[in-house]
Coordinates of C-alpha atoms in Angstrom, one line a residue:
M243 CA -35.6 314.6 128.9
K244 CA -32.4 314.5 126.9
K245 CA -31.0 317.9 125.8
A246 CA -30.9 318.5 122.1
R247 CA -27.2 318.9 121.0
I248 CA -26.9 321.8 118.6
F249 CA -24.0 322.9 116.5
I250 CA -23.7 326.6 115.4
V251 CA -22.1 327.6 112.1
E252 CA -21.8 331.5 112.1
D253 CA -18.9 333.6 111.0
E254 CA -19.8 336.6 113.1
I255 CA -18.6 335.8 116.7
V256 CA -21.0 338.2 118.4
I257 CA -24.0 336.7 116.7
A258 CA -22.7 333.2 117.5
K259 CA -22.4 334.1 121.2
D260 CA -25.9 335.6 121.2
I261 CA -27.4 332.4 119.7
K262 CA -25.5 330.2 122.2
R263 CA -26.8 332.4 125.1
S264 CA -30.4 332.0 123.8
L265 CA -29.9 328.2 123.4
D266 CA -28.5 327.8 126.9
K267 CA -31.5 329.7 128.3
F268 CA -33.9 327.2 126.6
G269 CA -31.9 324.2 127.9
Y270 CA -30.3 323.2 124.7
S271 CA -26.7 321.9 124.7
V272 CA -24.4 323.8 122.3
V273 CA -21.7 321.2 121.3
G274 CA -19.5 323.5 119.2
T275 CA -19.3 326.4 116.8
A276 CA -17.6 327.0 113.4
A277 CA -16.9 330.1 111.3
S278 CA -16.3 328.5 107.9
G279 CA -17.8 325.9 105.7
E280 CA -14.8 323.6 105.7
R281 CA -14.5 323.8 109.5
A282 CA -18.2 323.2 109.8
I283 CA -18.0 319.9 107.8
Q284 CA -15.0 318.6 109.8
R285 CA -16.6 319.4 113.2
A286 CA -20.1 318.2 112.3
L287 CA -18.7 314.8 111.3
E288 CA -16.8 314.7 114.6
L289 CA -19.6 315.9 116.9
K290 CA -22.6 314.3 115.2
P291 CA -25.1 316.9 116.6
D292 CA -28.9 316.6 116.7
L293 CA -29.3 319.9 114.8
I294 CA -27.2 322.5 113.0
L295 CA -27.9 326.2 112.8
M296 CA -26.1 327.1 109.5
D297 CA -25.4 330.7 108.3
I298 CA -25.8 330.8 104.6
V299 CA -23.1 333.4 103.9
L300 CA -19.7 332.3 105.4
K301 CA -16.2 333.5 105.0
G302 CA -13.9 331.5 102.8
N303 CA -14.5 329.5 99.6
M304 CA -17.6 327.6 100.7
D305 CA -20.9 329.0 101.7
G306 CA -23.4 327.4 104.2
I307 CA -25.4 325.7 101.4
E308 CA -22.4 323.9 100.0
A309 CA -21.3 322.9 103.6
A310 CA -24.9 321.6 104.3
N311 CA -24.8 319.5 101.2
E312 CA -21.5 317.9 102.2
I313 CA -22.7 317.3 105.8
Q314 CA -26.0 315.7 104.7
S315 CA -24.2 313.3 102.4
S316 CA -22.7 311.7 105.5
L317 CA -25.1 312.6 108.3
D318 CA -28.8 312.5 108.8
V319 CA -29.1 315.8 110.6
P320 CA -31.7 318.6 110.4
I321 CA -30.3 322.0 109.3
I322 CA -31.8 325.4 109.9
Y323 CA -30.5 328.2 107.7
L324 CA -29.6 331.6 109.2
T325 CA -29.6 334.6 106.8
A326 CA -29.7 338.4 106.9
Y327 CA -31.7 338.7 103.6
A328 CA -34.0 336.6 101.5
D329 CA -32.5 336.5 98.1
K330 CA -34.7 334.3 95.8
V331 CA -31.7 332.7 94.0
V332 CA -30.0 331.8 97.3
L333 CA -33.2 330.5 98.8
D334 CA -33.9 328.3 95.8
R335 CA -30.4 326.8 96.2
A336 CA -31.1 326.3 99.9
K337 CA -34.4 324.6 99.2
A338 CA -32.7 321.9 97.2
T339 CA -30.9 320.7 100.4
G340 CA -34.2 320.0 102.2
P341 CA -33.8 322.4 105.1
F342 CA -35.9 322.1 108.2
G343 CA -36.4 325.9 108.6
Y344 CA -35.1 329.4 108.0
M345 CA -34.5 332.3 110.4
L346 CA -33.9 335.9 109.2
K347 CA -31.5 338.0 111.2
P348 CA -32.0 339.6 113.6
F349 CA -34.2 337.0 115.4
E350 CA -35.9 336.9 118.7
D351 CA -35.5 334.1 121.4
K352 CA -39.0 332.8 120.9
E353 CA -38.4 332.5 117.2
I354 CA -35.2 330.5 117.8
F355 CA -37.0 328.2 120.2
S356 CA -40.1 327.6 118.1
T357 CA -38.1 327.0 114.9
I358 CA -35.7 324.6 116.5
E359 CA -38.5 322.7 118.2
M360 CA -40.5 322.3 115.0
A361 CA -37.3 321.2 113.2
L362 CA -36.5 318.6 115.8
Y363 CA -40.1 317.3 115.9
K364 CA -40.3 317.2 112.0
H365 CA -36.9 315.3 111.9
E366 CA -38.0 312.8 114.6
M367 CA -41.3 312.2 112.7
E368 CA -39.4 311.7 109.5
K369 CA -37.1 309.2 111.1
K370 CA -40.0 307.3 112.5
L371 CA -41.8 307.4 109.2
K372 CA -38.6 306.1 107.5
E373 CA -38.3 303.3 110.1
K374 CA -42.0 302.3 109.6
S375 CA -41.5 302.4 105.8
E376 CA -38.5 300.2 106.0
Q377 CA -40.4 297.9 108.3
L378 CA -43.3 297.8 105.9
I379 CA -40.9 297.1 103.0
D380 CA -39.4 294.3 105.0
I381 CA -42.8 292.9 105.9
N382 CA -43.9 293.1 102.2
R383 CA -40.7 291.4 101.1
N384 CA -41.2 288.7 103.6
L385 CA -44.9 288.5 102.7
E386 CA -44.0 288.2 99.0
K387 CA -41.6 285.4 99.9
R388 CA -44.2 283.6 102.0
V389 CA -46.9 284.0 99.3
S390 CA -44.4 282.7 96.7
E391 CA -43.6 279.7 98.9
E392 CA -47.3 279.1 99.6
I393 CA -48.1 279.3 95.8
K394 CA -45.3 276.8 95.1
K395 CA -46.6 274.5 97.9
R396 CA -50.1 274.8 96.6
R397 CA -49.0 274.0 93.1
R398 CA -47.1 270.9 94.3
H399 CA -50.2 269.9 96.2
E400 CA -52.4 270.4 93.2
Q401 CA -50.0 268.5 91.0
L402 CA -50.2 265.6 93.5
L403 CA -54.0 265.8 93.4
I404 CA -54.0 265.8 89.7
Q405 CA -51.8 262.7 89.6
Q406 CA -54.0 261.0 92.2
S407 CA -57.1 261.9 90.2
K408 CA -55.5 260.6 87.0
L409 CA -54.6 257.3 88.7
A410 CA -58.1 256.9 89.9
A411 CA -59.5 257.7 86.5
M412 CA -57.0 255.2 85.0
G413 CA -58.3 252.5 87.3
E414 CA -61.8 253.3 86.1
M415 CA -60.7 253.2 82.4
I416 CA -58.9 249.9 82.8
A417 CA -62.1 248.4 84.1
A418 CA -63.9 250.0 81.2
I419 CA -61.4 248.5 78.7
A420 CA -62.1 245.1 80.3
H421 CA -65.8 245.5 79.6
Q422 CA -65.2 246.9 76.1
W423 CA -63.0 243.9 75.2
R424 CA -65.1 241.2 76.8
Q425 CA -67.6 241.0 73.9
P426 CA -65.1 241.0 71.0
L427 CA -62.9 238.5 72.8
T428 CA -65.9 236.2 73.3
S429 CA -66.7 236.6 69.6
L430 CA -63.1 235.8 68.6
G431 CA -63.2 232.7 70.8
I432 CA -66.4 231.5 69.1
I433 CA -64.9 232.1 65.6
I434 CA -61.9 230.1 66.5
Q435 CA -64.0 227.2 67.8
D436 CA -66.1 227.4 64.6
I437 CA -63.0 226.9 62.5
E438 CA -62.1 223.7 64.4
D439 CA -65.7 222.4 64.1
A440 CA -65.8 223.2 60.4
Y441 CA -62.6 221.3 59.9
D442 CA -63.9 218.3 61.8
Y443 CA -67.1 218.2 59.8
G444 CA -65.3 218.9 56.5
E445 CA -67.0 222.2 56.0
L446 CA -63.8 224.3 55.9
D447 CA -63.7 226.0 52.5
K448 CA -62.5 229.3 51.0
Q449 CA -65.7 231.1 51.6
L450 CA -65.8 230.1 55.3
I451 CA -62.2 231.2 55.7
E452 CA -62.9 234.6 54.1
N453 CA -66.0 235.2 56.3
T454 CA -64.0 234.1 59.3
V455 CA -61.1 236.4 58.5
K456 CA -63.5 239.3 57.8
E457 CA -65.4 238.9 61.1
S458 CA -62.2 238.4 63.1
M459 CA -60.6 241.6 61.6
K460 CA -63.8 243.5 62.5
Q461 CA -63.5 242.4 66.1
I462 CA -59.8 243.1 66.2
Q463 CA -60.4 246.6 64.6
F464 CA -63.0 247.3 67.3
M465 CA -60.5 246.4 70.0
S466 CA -57.8 248.5 68.4
N467 CA -60.1 251.5 68.2
T468 CA -60.9 251.1 71.8
I469 CA -57.2 251.3 72.7
D470 CA -56.9 254.5 70.6
D471 CA -59.9 256.0 72.3
F472 CA -58.5 255.3 75.7
R473 CA -55.1 256.5 74.8
N474 CA -56.5 259.8 73.5
F475 CA -58.6 260.1 76.7
F476 CA -55.4 260.2 78.8
K477 CA -53.4 262.4 76.4
P478 CA -53.1 265.9 78.1
T479 CA -54.3 268.9 76.1
K480 CA -51.5 271.4 76.2
D481 CA -53.4 274.4 74.7
K482 CA -56.9 275.5 74.8
A483 CA -58.9 274.5 71.7
P484 CA -62.5 274.8 70.5
F485 CA -64.5 271.6 70.9
D486 CA -68.1 270.6 70.8
V487 CA -69.3 269.6 74.3
L488 CA -72.0 267.2 72.9
K489 CA -69.4 265.4 70.8
A490 CA -67.0 265.2 73.8
I491 CA -69.8 263.8 76.0
R492 CA -70.8 261.3 73.4
E493 CA -67.2 260.1 72.9
L494 CA -66.8 259.6 76.7
I495 CA -70.1 257.7 77.0
S496 CA -69.1 255.3 74.2
L497 CA -66.1 254.3 76.4
I498 CA -68.1 253.5 79.5
T499 CA -71.5 252.4 78.3
D500 CA -70.8 248.6 78.6
Q501 CA -69.4 249.1 82.1
L502 CA -72.5 251.0 83.2
R503 CA -74.8 248.4 81.7
T504 CA -73.3 245.7 83.9
H505 CA -74.7 247.7 86.8
L506 CA -78.1 248.1 85.1
I507 CA -77.4 251.8 84.5
E508 CA -78.4 253.6 81.3
V509 CA -77.2 257.0 80.2
G510 CA -79.4 259.5 78.3
I511 CA -78.1 262.6 76.5
S512 CA -80.3 265.4 75.3
C513 CA -80.0 268.9 73.9
T514 CA -82.8 271.3 74.6
C515 CA -81.6 273.7 71.9
T516 CA -82.7 271.2 69.2
Q517 CA -85.2 269.2 71.3
M518 CA -83.2 266.0 70.4
S519 CA -82.3 263.2 72.7
F520 CA -80.7 259.8 72.5
D521 CA -79.6 256.9 74.7
S522 CA -76.1 255.5 75.0
H523 CA -76.9 252.6 72.7
E524 CA -77.7 254.8 69.7
S525 CA -75.4 255.3 66.6
D526 CA -72.4 257.7 66.8
E527 CA -73.2 259.0 63.4
K528 CA -76.4 260.8 64.3
E529 CA -76.3 264.6 64.2
Y530 CA -77.6 265.9 67.5
C531 CA -77.1 269.7 67.4
E532 CA -76.4 272.4 64.9
H533 CA -72.7 272.6 64.1
G534 CA -70.9 275.1 66.3
L535 CA -73.8 275.9 68.6
M536 CA -72.4 273.9 71.5
T537 CA -68.7 274.8 71.0
V538 CA -66.5 276.0 73.9
S539 CA -62.8 276.8 74.2
G540 CA -60.9 274.7 76.6
Y541 CA -59.3 271.3 77.2
P542 CA -61.6 268.5 75.8
N543 CA -59.9 265.6 77.6
E544 CA -59.9 267.4 80.9
F545 CA -63.6 268.2 80.3
K546 CA -64.3 264.5 79.7
Q547 CA -62.5 263.8 83.0
V548 CA -64.9 266.1 84.8
V549 CA -67.9 264.4 83.2
L550 CA -66.5 261.0 84.0
N551 CA -66.0 262.0 87.7
V552 CA -69.6 263.1 88.0
I553 CA -70.9 259.9 86.2
N554 CA -68.8 257.7 88.5
N555 CA -70.2 259.4 91.5
A556 CA -73.7 258.9 90.2
R557 CA -73.0 255.3 89.5
D558 CA -71.7 254.7 93.0
A559 CA -74.7 256.5 94.5
I560 CA -77.1 254.3 92.5
M561 CA -75.3 251.1 93.5
E562 CA -75.2 252.3 97.2
S563 CA -78.9 253.0 97.2
R564 CA -79.5 249.4 96.0
D565 CA -77.3 248.1 98.7
R566 CA -79.3 250.0 101.3
G567 CA -82.6 248.9 99.9
I568 CA -83.6 252.4 98.7
L569 CA -83.7 251.0 95.2
K570 CA -84.6 247.4 94.4
S571 CA -81.7 245.3 93.2
N572 CA -83.2 245.1 89.7
D573 CA -84.5 248.7 89.6
P574 CA -82.8 250.4 86.6
G575 CA -80.3 253.2 87.3
R576 CA -80.6 256.3 85.1
I577 CA -78.0 259.1 84.5
T578 CA -79.1 261.9 82.3
L579 CA -76.9 264.6 80.7
N580 CA -78.8 267.6 79.3
T581 CA -77.2 270.4 77.4
S582 CA -78.7 273.8 76.7
F583 CA -77.6 277.2 75.4
R584 CA -78.4 280.3 77.4
E585 CA -78.8 283.0 74.8
V586 CA -78.8 286.0 77.3
D587 CA -75.1 285.5 78.3
K588 CA -74.0 283.1 75.6
V589 CA -73.3 280.3 78.0
I590 CA -73.6 276.5 77.4
V591 CA -75.0 274.7 80.4
I592 CA -74.7 270.9 81.1
Y593 CA -76.9 269.3 83.7
I594 CA -75.9 265.9 85.0
R595 CA -78.6 264.2 87.1
D596 CA -79.2 260.7 88.4
N597 CA -81.9 258.7 90.2
G598 CA -79.8 258.0 93.2
P599 CA -80.7 258.9 96.8
G600 CA -79.5 262.5 96.5
I601 CA -77.0 264.5 98.5
P602 CA -78.1 265.6 102.0
D603 CA -78.3 269.4 102.4
D604 CA -75.9 269.4 105.3
I605 CA -73.0 268.2 103.2
K606 CA -73.7 270.0 100.0
D607 CA -71.3 272.8 101.0
R608 CA -68.5 270.3 101.6
I609 CA -68.6 268.0 98.6
F610 CA -66.1 270.2 96.6
E611 CA -63.5 270.1 99.4
P612 CA -60.3 268.1 98.8
Y613 CA -60.3 264.7 100.4
Y614 CA -63.9 265.0 101.6
T615 CA -65.9 261.9 100.7
T616 CA -69.1 260.3 101.9
K617 CA -68.0 256.9 100.7
D618 CA -66.8 254.1 102.9
E619 CA -63.0 253.9 103.6
G620 CA -61.1 252.6 100.6
K621 CA -64.0 253.4 98.1
G622 CA -63.2 257.0 97.4
T623 CA -60.4 259.5 97.6
G624 CA -62.4 262.7 97.9
I625 CA -60.5 264.5 95.1
G626 CA -62.6 263.9 92.1
L627 CA -65.1 266.7 92.5
Y628 CA -62.4 269.1 93.9
M629 CA -60.3 268.5 90.8
S630 CA -63.3 268.8 88.6
K631 CA -64.1 272.2 90.0
M632 CA -60.5 273.3 89.5
I633 CA -60.5 272.2 85.9
I634 CA -63.8 273.9 85.0
E635 CA -63.4 277.1 87.0
N636 CA -59.6 277.7 87.1
N637 CA -58.6 276.2 83.7
M638 CA -61.7 276.8 81.6
D639 CA -63.1 280.0 83.2
G640 CA -66.5 278.3 83.8
K641 CA -68.6 277.4 86.8
F642 CA -69.2 274.0 88.4
Y643 CA -71.7 273.6 91.2
I644 CA -74.6 271.6 92.5
D645 CA -78.2 272.7 92.0
R646 CA -79.6 273.3 95.4
E647 CA -83.2 273.8 94.2
S648 CA -83.6 270.2 92.9
D649 CA -84.5 267.2 95.1
E650 CA -82.4 265.1 92.8
T651 CA -78.6 265.2 92.6
V652 CA -77.9 267.6 89.8
F653 CA -74.5 268.9 88.9
V654 CA -74.2 271.9 86.7
I655 CA -71.4 272.9 84.4
E656 CA -71.4 276.3 82.8
L657 CA -69.0 277.2 80.0
K658 CA -68.8 280.3 77.8
K659 CA -69.7 279.6 74.1
T660 CA -67.0 280.4 71.6
E661 CA -67.3 281.2 68.0
V662 CA -66.4 278.3 65.6
I663 CA -63.2 278.8 63.8
D664 CA -63.2 278.0 60.0
G665 CA -62.2 274.4 59.5
F666 CA -63.2 273.3 63.0

């Protein structure tokens, strides 16, 4: 075992020799002695001992406490003070230097040994604790850096998913525009042909032209409104705002109704709080729920995106069940959106169900995973439900899950009701 190297600072030569003799007996290595504070500082910096025995009262202009302060400003070395009396003022000054022990003169050999051993042990433990603390700080610093990098990587990944989801939704919306425009374009074609026929038969008069212009402008206005509706759908909502979930659902359904009907799928919407229900072909002007009762705070366009994702999944499931013979080719598909208000915790709940084949229990836990899809290759990205869950739970502080108790496929959206702001 390595001998501890000890430096003695004592202005009385006889006492210094007695201490050295005791230290030699216990196997310590005395590397030097000094009789003044100035000399102690010089020799300590040269010798770099493992421990210093420092007399408090020294000859000269500097006492042991001042010398200890100077030494500890440059060296990490434990110091034990030696003193002939315990003056409170002096001891308070000594305490400020963080000593590793005191010994009152005269002292016995056993006292010297136990005090030195405790000081060396305490100093070694403090060094190890400091090293561990520095290692822990370094680990935390690296961990913070790694966490920051992972967060940035996740955000980039989420941004990519959002972009992919928007592109997928845009494809759906373009198809919906085609369906929305097909009927007015057909009407405009018939109107133009009627003008030519009327001219050929000499029936073209002012009244016919006025009626033709009026009907044509009606169809053109419908097409223009459709463009505005789709443009608003893709316009991101920067800030949270109060919106009525029933109104948002109704606006979305009006955009995709024609597209769904081509697949023999009808959409029904109901609100249990007023016992009202309607189908997708009914008028937009009808009041379906008490004003403000179904109002939440969030991002209305992103909410519509979530509902669209679920409806598209339901549509695909119904069409797939027809392809597999589970439903007959002419069996009507049905998607139902039911809204209700849960008074106990002031939560608005939206249930979206369909009459498709349902989701097998063994994959219900995975349907919200990114890139997981049950569709054939090329027919699904597997990001729609994942993004929907992120929008509802991360961005709107709600819940989005699948009802495990139902035999049907039932997706559930829960959002906290918000108070209606004046003027909303």
